[in-house]
Every structure is written in structure tokens, then in C-alpha cells.
Tab-separated table of C-alpha atoms in Angstrom:
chain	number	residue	atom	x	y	z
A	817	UNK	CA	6.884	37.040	-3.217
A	818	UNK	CA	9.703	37.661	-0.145
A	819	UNK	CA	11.961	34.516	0.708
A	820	UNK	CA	10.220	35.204	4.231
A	821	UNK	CA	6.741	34.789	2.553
A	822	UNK	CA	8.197	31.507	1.400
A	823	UNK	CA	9.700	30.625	4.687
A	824	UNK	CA	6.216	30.968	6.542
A	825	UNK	CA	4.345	28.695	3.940
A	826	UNK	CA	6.717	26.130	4.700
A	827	UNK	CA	5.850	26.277	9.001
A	828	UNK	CA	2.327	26.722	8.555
A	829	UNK	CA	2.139	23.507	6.653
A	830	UNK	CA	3.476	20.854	8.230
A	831	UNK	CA	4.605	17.743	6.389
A	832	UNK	CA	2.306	14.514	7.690
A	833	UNK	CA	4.172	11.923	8.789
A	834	UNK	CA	2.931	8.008	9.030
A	835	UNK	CA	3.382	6.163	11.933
A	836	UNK	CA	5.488	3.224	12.007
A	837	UNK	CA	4.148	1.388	15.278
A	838	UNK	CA	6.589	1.889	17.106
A	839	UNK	CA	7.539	4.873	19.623
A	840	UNK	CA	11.275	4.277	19.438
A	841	UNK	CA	11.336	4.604	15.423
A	842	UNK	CA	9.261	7.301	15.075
A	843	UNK	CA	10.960	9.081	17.365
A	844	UNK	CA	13.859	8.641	15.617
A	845	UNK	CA	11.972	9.534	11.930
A	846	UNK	CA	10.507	12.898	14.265
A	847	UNK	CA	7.154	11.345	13.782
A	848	UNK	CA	7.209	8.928	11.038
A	849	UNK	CA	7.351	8.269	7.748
A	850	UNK	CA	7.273	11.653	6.171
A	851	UNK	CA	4.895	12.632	3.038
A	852	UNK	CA	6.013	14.388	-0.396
A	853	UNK	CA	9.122	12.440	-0.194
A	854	UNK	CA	10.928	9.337	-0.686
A	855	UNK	CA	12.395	7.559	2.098
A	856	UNK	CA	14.949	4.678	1.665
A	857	UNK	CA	14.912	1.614	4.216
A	858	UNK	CA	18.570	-0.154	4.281
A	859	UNK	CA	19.353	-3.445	5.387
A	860	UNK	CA	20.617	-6.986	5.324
A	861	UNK	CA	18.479	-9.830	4.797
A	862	UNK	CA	16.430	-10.854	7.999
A	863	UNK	CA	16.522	-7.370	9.541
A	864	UNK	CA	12.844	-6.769	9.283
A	865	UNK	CA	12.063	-4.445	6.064
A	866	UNK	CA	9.457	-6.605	4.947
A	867	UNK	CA	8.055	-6.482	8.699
A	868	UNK	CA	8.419	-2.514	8.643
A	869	UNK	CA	7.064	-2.238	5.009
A	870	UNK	CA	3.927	-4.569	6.240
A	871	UNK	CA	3.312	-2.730	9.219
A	872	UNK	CA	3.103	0.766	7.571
A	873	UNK	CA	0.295	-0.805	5.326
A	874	UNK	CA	-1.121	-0.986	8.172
A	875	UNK	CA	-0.600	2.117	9.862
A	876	UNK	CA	-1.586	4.028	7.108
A	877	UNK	CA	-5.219	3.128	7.631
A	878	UNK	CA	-5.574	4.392	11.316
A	879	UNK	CA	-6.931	8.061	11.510
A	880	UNK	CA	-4.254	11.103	11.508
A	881	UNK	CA	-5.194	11.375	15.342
A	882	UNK	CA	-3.237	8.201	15.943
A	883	UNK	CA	-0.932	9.093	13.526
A	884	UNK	CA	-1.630	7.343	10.679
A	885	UNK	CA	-2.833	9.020	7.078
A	886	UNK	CA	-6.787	7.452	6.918
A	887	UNK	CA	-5.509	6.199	3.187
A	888	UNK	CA	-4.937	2.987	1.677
A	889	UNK	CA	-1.731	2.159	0.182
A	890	UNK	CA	-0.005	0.478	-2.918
A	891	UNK	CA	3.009	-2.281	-2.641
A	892	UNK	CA	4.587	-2.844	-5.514
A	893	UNK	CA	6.946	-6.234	-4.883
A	894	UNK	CA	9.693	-7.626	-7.124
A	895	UNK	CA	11.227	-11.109	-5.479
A	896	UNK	CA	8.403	-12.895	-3.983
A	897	UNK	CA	5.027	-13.618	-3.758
A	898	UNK	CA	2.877	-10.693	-1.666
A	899	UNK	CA	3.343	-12.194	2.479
A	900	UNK	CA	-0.141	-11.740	2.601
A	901	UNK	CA	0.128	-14.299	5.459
A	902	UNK	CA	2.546	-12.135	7.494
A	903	UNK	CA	-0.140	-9.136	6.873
A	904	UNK	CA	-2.921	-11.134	8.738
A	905	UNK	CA	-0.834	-12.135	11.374
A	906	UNK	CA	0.446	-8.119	12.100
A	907	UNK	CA	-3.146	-6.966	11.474
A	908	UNK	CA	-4.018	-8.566	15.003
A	909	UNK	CA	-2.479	-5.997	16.299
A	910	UNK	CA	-4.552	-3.168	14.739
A	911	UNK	CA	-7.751	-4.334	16.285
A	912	UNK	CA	-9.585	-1.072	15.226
A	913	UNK	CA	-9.245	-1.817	11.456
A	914	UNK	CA	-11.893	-3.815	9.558
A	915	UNK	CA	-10.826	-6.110	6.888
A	916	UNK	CA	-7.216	-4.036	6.582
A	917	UNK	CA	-6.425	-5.743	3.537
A	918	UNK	CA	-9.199	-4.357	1.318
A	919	UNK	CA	-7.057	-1.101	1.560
A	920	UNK	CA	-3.953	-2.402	-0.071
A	921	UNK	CA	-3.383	-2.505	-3.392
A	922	UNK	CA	-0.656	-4.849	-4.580
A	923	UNK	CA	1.422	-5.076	-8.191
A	924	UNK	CA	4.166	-7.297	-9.047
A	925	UNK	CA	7.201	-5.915	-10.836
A	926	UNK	CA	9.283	-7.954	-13.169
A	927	UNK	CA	12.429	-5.138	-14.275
A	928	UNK	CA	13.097	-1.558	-13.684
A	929	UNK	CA	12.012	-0.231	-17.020
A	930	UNK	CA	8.865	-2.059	-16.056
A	931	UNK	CA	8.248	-0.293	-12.241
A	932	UNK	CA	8.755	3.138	-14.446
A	933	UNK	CA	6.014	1.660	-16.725
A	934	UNK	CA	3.510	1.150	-13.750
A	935	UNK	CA	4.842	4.639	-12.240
A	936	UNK	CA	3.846	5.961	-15.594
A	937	UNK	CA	0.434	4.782	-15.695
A	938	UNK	CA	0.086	5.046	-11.943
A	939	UNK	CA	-1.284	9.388	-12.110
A	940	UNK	CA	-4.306	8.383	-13.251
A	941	UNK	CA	-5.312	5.557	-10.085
A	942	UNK	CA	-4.182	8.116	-7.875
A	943	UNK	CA	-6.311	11.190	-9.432
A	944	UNK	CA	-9.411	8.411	-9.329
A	945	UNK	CA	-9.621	7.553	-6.136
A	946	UNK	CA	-8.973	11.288	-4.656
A	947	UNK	CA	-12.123	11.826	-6.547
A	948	UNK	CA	-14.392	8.800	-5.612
A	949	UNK	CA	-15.753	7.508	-2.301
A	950	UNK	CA	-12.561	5.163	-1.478
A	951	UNK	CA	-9.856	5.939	0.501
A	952	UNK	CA	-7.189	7.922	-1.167
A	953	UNK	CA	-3.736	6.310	-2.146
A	954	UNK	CA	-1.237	8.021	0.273
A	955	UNK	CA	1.914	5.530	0.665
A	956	UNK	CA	3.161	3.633	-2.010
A	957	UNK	CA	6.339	0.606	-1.184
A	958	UNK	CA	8.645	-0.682	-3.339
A	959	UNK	CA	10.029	-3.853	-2.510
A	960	UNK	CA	12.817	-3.438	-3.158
A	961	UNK	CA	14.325	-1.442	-5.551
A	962	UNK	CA	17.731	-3.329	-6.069
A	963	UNK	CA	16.843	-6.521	-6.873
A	964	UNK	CA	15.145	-4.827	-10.401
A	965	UNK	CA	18.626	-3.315	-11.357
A	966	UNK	CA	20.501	-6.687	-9.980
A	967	UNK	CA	20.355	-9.350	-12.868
A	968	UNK	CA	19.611	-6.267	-15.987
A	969	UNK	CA	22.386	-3.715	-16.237
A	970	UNK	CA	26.305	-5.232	-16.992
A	971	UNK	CA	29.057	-3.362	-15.313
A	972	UNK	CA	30.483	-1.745	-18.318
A	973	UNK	CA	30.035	2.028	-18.879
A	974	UNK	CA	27.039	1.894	-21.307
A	975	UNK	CA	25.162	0.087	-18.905
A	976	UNK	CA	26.025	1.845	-15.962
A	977	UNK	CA	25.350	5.439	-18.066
A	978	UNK	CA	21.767	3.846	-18.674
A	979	UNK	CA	21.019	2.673	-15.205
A	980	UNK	CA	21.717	5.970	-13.402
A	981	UNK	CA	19.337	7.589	-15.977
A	982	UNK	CA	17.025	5.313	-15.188
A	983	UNK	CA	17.519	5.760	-11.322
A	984	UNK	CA	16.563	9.722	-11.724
A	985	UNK	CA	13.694	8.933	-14.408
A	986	UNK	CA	11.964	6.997	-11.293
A	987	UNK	CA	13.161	8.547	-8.442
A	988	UNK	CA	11.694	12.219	-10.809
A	989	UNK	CA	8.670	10.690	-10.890
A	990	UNK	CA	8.190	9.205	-7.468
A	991	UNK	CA	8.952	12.770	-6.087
A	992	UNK	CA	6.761	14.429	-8.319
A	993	UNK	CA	4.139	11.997	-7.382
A	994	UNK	CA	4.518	12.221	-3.678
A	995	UNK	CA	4.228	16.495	-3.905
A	996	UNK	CA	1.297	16.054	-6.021
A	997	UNK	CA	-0.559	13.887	-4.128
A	998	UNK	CA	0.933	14.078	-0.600
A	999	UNK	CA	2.368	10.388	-0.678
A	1000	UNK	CA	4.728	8.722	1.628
A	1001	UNK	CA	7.141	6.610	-0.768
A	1002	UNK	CA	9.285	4.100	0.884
A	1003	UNK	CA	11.699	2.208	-1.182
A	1004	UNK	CA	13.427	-1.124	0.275
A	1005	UNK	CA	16.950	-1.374	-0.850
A	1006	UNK	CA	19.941	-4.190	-0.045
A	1007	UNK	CA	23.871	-3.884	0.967
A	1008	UNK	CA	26.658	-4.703	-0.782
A	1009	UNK	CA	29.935	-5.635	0.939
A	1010	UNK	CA	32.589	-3.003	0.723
A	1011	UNK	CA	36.090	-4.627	0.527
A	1012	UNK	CA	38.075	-1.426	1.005
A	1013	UNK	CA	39.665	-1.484	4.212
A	1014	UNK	CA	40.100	2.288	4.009
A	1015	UNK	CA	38.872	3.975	7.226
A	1016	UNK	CA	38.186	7.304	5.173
A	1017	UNK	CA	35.808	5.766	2.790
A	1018	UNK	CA	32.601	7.755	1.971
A	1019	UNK	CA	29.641	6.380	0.030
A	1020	UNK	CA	26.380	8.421	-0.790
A	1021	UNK	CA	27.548	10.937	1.655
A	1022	UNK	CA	27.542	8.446	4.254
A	1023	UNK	CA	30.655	6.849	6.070
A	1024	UNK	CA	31.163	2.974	6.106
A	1025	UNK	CA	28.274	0.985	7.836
A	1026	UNK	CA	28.811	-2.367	9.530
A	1027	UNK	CA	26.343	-5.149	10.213
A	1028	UNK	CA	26.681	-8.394	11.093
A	1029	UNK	CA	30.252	-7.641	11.902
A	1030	UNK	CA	31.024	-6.673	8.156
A	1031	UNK	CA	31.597	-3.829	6.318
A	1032	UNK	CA	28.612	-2.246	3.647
A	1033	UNK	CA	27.141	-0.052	1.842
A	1034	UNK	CA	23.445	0.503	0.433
A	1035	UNK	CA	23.528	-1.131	-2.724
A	1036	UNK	CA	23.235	0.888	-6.421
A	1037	UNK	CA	26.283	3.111	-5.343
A	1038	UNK	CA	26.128	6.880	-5.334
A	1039	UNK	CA	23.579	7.624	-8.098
A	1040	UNK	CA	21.037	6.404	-6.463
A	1041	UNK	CA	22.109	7.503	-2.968
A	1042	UNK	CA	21.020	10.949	-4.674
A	1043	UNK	CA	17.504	10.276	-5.315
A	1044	UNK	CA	16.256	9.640	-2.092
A	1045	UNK	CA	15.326	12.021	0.268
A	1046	UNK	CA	15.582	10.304	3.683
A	1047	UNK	CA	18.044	7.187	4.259
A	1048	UNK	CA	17.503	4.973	7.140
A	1049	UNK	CA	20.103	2.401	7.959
A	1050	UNK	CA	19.091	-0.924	9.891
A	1051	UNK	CA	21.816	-3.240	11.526
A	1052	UNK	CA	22.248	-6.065	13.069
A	1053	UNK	CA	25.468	-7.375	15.681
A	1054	UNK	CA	24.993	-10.436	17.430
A	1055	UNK	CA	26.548	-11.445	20.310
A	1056	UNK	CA	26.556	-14.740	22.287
A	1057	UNK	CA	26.107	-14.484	25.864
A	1058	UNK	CA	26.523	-17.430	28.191
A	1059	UNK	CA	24.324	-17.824	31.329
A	1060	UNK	CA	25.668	-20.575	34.135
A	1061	UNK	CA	22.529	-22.670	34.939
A	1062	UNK	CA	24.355	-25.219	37.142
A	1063	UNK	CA	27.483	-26.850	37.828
A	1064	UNK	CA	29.829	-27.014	34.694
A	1065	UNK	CA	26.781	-26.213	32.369
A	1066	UNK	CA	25.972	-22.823	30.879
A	1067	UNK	CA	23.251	-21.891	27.900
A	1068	UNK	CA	23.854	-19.497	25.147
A	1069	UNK	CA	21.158	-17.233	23.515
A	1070	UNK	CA	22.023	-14.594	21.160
A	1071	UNK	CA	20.865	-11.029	21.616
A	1072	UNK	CA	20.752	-8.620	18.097
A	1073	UNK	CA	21.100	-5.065	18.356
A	1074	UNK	CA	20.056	-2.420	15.847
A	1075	UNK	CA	20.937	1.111	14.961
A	1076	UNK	CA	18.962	3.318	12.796
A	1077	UNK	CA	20.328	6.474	10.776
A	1078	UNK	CA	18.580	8.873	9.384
A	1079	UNK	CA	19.466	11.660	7.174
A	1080	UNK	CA	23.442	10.296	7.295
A	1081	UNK	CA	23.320	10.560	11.187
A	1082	UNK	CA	22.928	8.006	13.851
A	1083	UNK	CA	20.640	7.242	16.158
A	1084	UNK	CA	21.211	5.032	18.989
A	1085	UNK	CA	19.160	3.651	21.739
A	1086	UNK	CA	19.379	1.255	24.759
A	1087	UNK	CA	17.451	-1.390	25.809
A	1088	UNK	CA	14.538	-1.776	23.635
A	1089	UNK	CA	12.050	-4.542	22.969
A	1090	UNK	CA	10.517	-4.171	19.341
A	1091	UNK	CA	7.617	-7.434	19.305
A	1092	UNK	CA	4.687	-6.267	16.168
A	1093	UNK	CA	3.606	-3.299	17.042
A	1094	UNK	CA	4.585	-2.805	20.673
A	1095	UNK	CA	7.542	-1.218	21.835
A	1096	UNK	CA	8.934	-0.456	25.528
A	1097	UNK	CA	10.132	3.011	25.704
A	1098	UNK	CA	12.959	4.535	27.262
A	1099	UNK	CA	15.109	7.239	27.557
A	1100	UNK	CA	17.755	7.561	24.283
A	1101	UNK	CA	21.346	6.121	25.650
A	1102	UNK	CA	23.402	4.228	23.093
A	1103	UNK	CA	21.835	1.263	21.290
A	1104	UNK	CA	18.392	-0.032	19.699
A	1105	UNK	CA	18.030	-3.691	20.627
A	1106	UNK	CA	15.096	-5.384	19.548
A	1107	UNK	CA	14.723	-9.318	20.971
């Protein structure tokens, strides 16, 4: 076979991608969430990757000509109970589904050696439904990824030797997984404060993010920056801005902005409302603001 041969397989199979709900996001994902990889969804707490996980549960289930993957999913959760109330609240907005949540499968996870367990184990559900009447498994979330390495691994050089092994043994098998069965695999992950003030510092081949007016990183450090296939950065800056309703008497409201990176490069937008699954849609500028 000729590297062109190669080359051609490649453009006359496009990689599916899973809608997020949004125009602005997938425009900035080209599509979606892609398939046959793993993509990693950054943030603070309160910056909506629960909200984003939930709503791709949901977006999964709409046909491919609205671009969604007809498939049901599998969320795999580590820190709280399943928001299954959240879920029926966002499915309002997907009026064309019927009973949504009979397509997601859920799991609890309890450590990381654990998640590998269920990963393990996981081939044969997959292989099962492809073959049966149900709706094939086609995006599996983890939620999230750092909090199962947080509280089990010291920070001595044993421990940190066995955690990165442990990072490739899943991320191996979540990539093998997602080739073998077409899956879209989104992993939540945290940040950590960086308290280098260097301006030159790199981390997972990414420079310095900020958020809240402070300095991160994802969290798990550069091992596990290598896993992933696709990293996308949330934000969130917050600004008060005063408005004079009368004489001597102003109000203040606060207005959050968000920037999303992909793939170590920004993307920025201006003037967005992001409200469920609705989304006003403008030309790209500078900033994403979502109110």
C-alpha cells in the first residue's frame, strides 16, 4: 500500500462528530465532539462541564442529520450523585426525544484502578449492544478524571512513576475503544493553580491559562496532557459593571466571559448568549460571553 493510498482512506472517511447544542462551540470543535478519540474538557468549578457533559447525553440521541450519533451513551461519575435532575430539566429542550434517559447508561467510580476495572470489562457491553436491537454505545463521559487520582497517589516518585502508568493504561484503552467502536470519549478534568510567575512557562504543550483572574493549569501535569487527543480550555473573567439608574444610585451586575481552546490554540468570540441549548450566533471577533 502507497502513503497516498493511505492518505485517501483517511478523506473518504470522515470522522463523525457529536453536536454539542450549540453553534458557537461546535464551530469552534469544526463540528463537534469528534469520534475515535478522546477529548479533554478543562475548567474551574461552576464553568459548566457538568452542563456540557449533560447536554451531549443528549445530543447523542438526535439523528446524524442534526448532528448527533442516533446512540445512547455511558457516564461514568466519580464525586457526586448522577444530576439526573439537571438531565430532565435540559431534556426540555430536545423536544424530539422520547424518554431521553432510557438511553443513558450511568456507573459510579470509586478510584482510578477501579475506572480501568470497568474500562476492562466495558468491550463486551459495547460488542452487545452493536449486535442487539438497542441503540449502540457511541459516547462514553468521565466525570472527571482528576478527582480519582486526587486523594490516591502521594507526591513521592514511586507514586508518581505508578500514576503516569496508570494514566496511559486508561487513556490505551479508551483510544483503543473509541477506534474500535467509533466512540466519542470526553473526559472532565480540574485546574490547579500555577504559582510560577514565569511568563515563559509551558505545561502540556500549552502556555499559562488564566481564569477567574488567576493563573492555571489542567490538573495531572504533563503525563496526562499526553493522552488526550483534543484539549478544550473553558474560562471564566468577571467583571462588574455599574449602570446609573437615578440620581446618586447605580446597580452592579456581573457579566462572565469565556474562551475556549482547542488543540493548544484559542478561540475567541464576541458577544454570545449560551442559555441550554440555544445560542445567538455571530460573526467570530474576540471573546465568548455566555450570560
Amino acid at each position: 500500500m502507497k502513503p497516498e493510498d493511505l492518505l485517501q482512506q483517511l478523506t473518504s472517511n470522515p470522522t463523525q462528530k457529536c453536536t454539542l447544542g450549540c453553534p458557537i462551540l461546535d464551530r469552534v470543535l469544526a463540528g463537534g465532539i469528534p469520534c475515535n478519540s478522546i477529548t479533554e474538557l478543562v475548567a474551574e468549578s461552576g464553568c459548566g462541564k457538568t452542563q456540557i457533559s449533560l447536554q451531549l447525553l443528549l445530543s447523542a440521541q438526535l439523528p446524524a442529520s442534526l448532528g448527533g450519533l442516533n446512540a445512547s451513551s455511558l457516564y461514568l461519575f466519580s464525586e457526586s450523585p448522577f444530576p439526573l435532575r439537571r438531565l430532565h430539566q435540559l431534556s426540555s429542550s430536545f423536544p424530539t426525544l422520547h424518554n431521553p434517559s432510557d438511553k443513558i447508561l450511568t456507573h459510579p467510580l470509586h478510584s482510578a484502578h477501579h475506572l480501568f476495572d470497568v474500562l476492562s470489562q466495558l468491550d463486551s457491553l459495547l460488542l452487545s449492544r452493536q449486535l442487539t436491537s438497542s441503540p449502540p454505545i457511541k459516547l462514553i463521559v468521565i466525570d472527571s478524571i482528576a478527582a480519582l487520582f486526587r486523594y490516591e497517589f502521594e507526591n513521592n516518585a514511586r507514586d508518581l512513576k505508578q500514576r503516569s502508568g496508570l494514566f496511559f493504561k486508561i487513556s490505551s484503552k479508551l483510544k483503543e475503544q473509541a477506534r474500535r467502536f467509533g466512540l466519542a470519549v470526553v473526559v472532565i478534568n480540574q485546574v490547579v493553580d500555577v504559582m510560577d510567575d514565569s511568563d515563559g512557562l509551558r505545561i502540556g504543550n500549552s502556555a499559562c491559562l488564566y481564569t477567574s483572574e488567576r493563573k492555571v493549569s489542567a490538573a495531572l501535569g504533563l503525563s496526562w496532557a499526553n493522552c488526550v487527543n483534543t484539549r478544550l480550555f473553558l474560562s471564566r473573567n468577571e467583571e462588574r459593571v455599574a449602570q446609573e439608574v437615578g440620581d446618586d444610585c447605580f446597580t452592579t451586575q456581573t457579566r462572565s466571559y469565556y474562551c475556549y481552546i482547542r488543540n493548544k490554540v484559542a478561540k475567541r468570540f464576541k458577544n454570545r448568549t449560551y442559555k441550554g441549548t440555544s445560542c445567538r450566533n455571530k460573526d467570530p471577533i474576540e471573546y465568548a460571553g455566555w450570560t
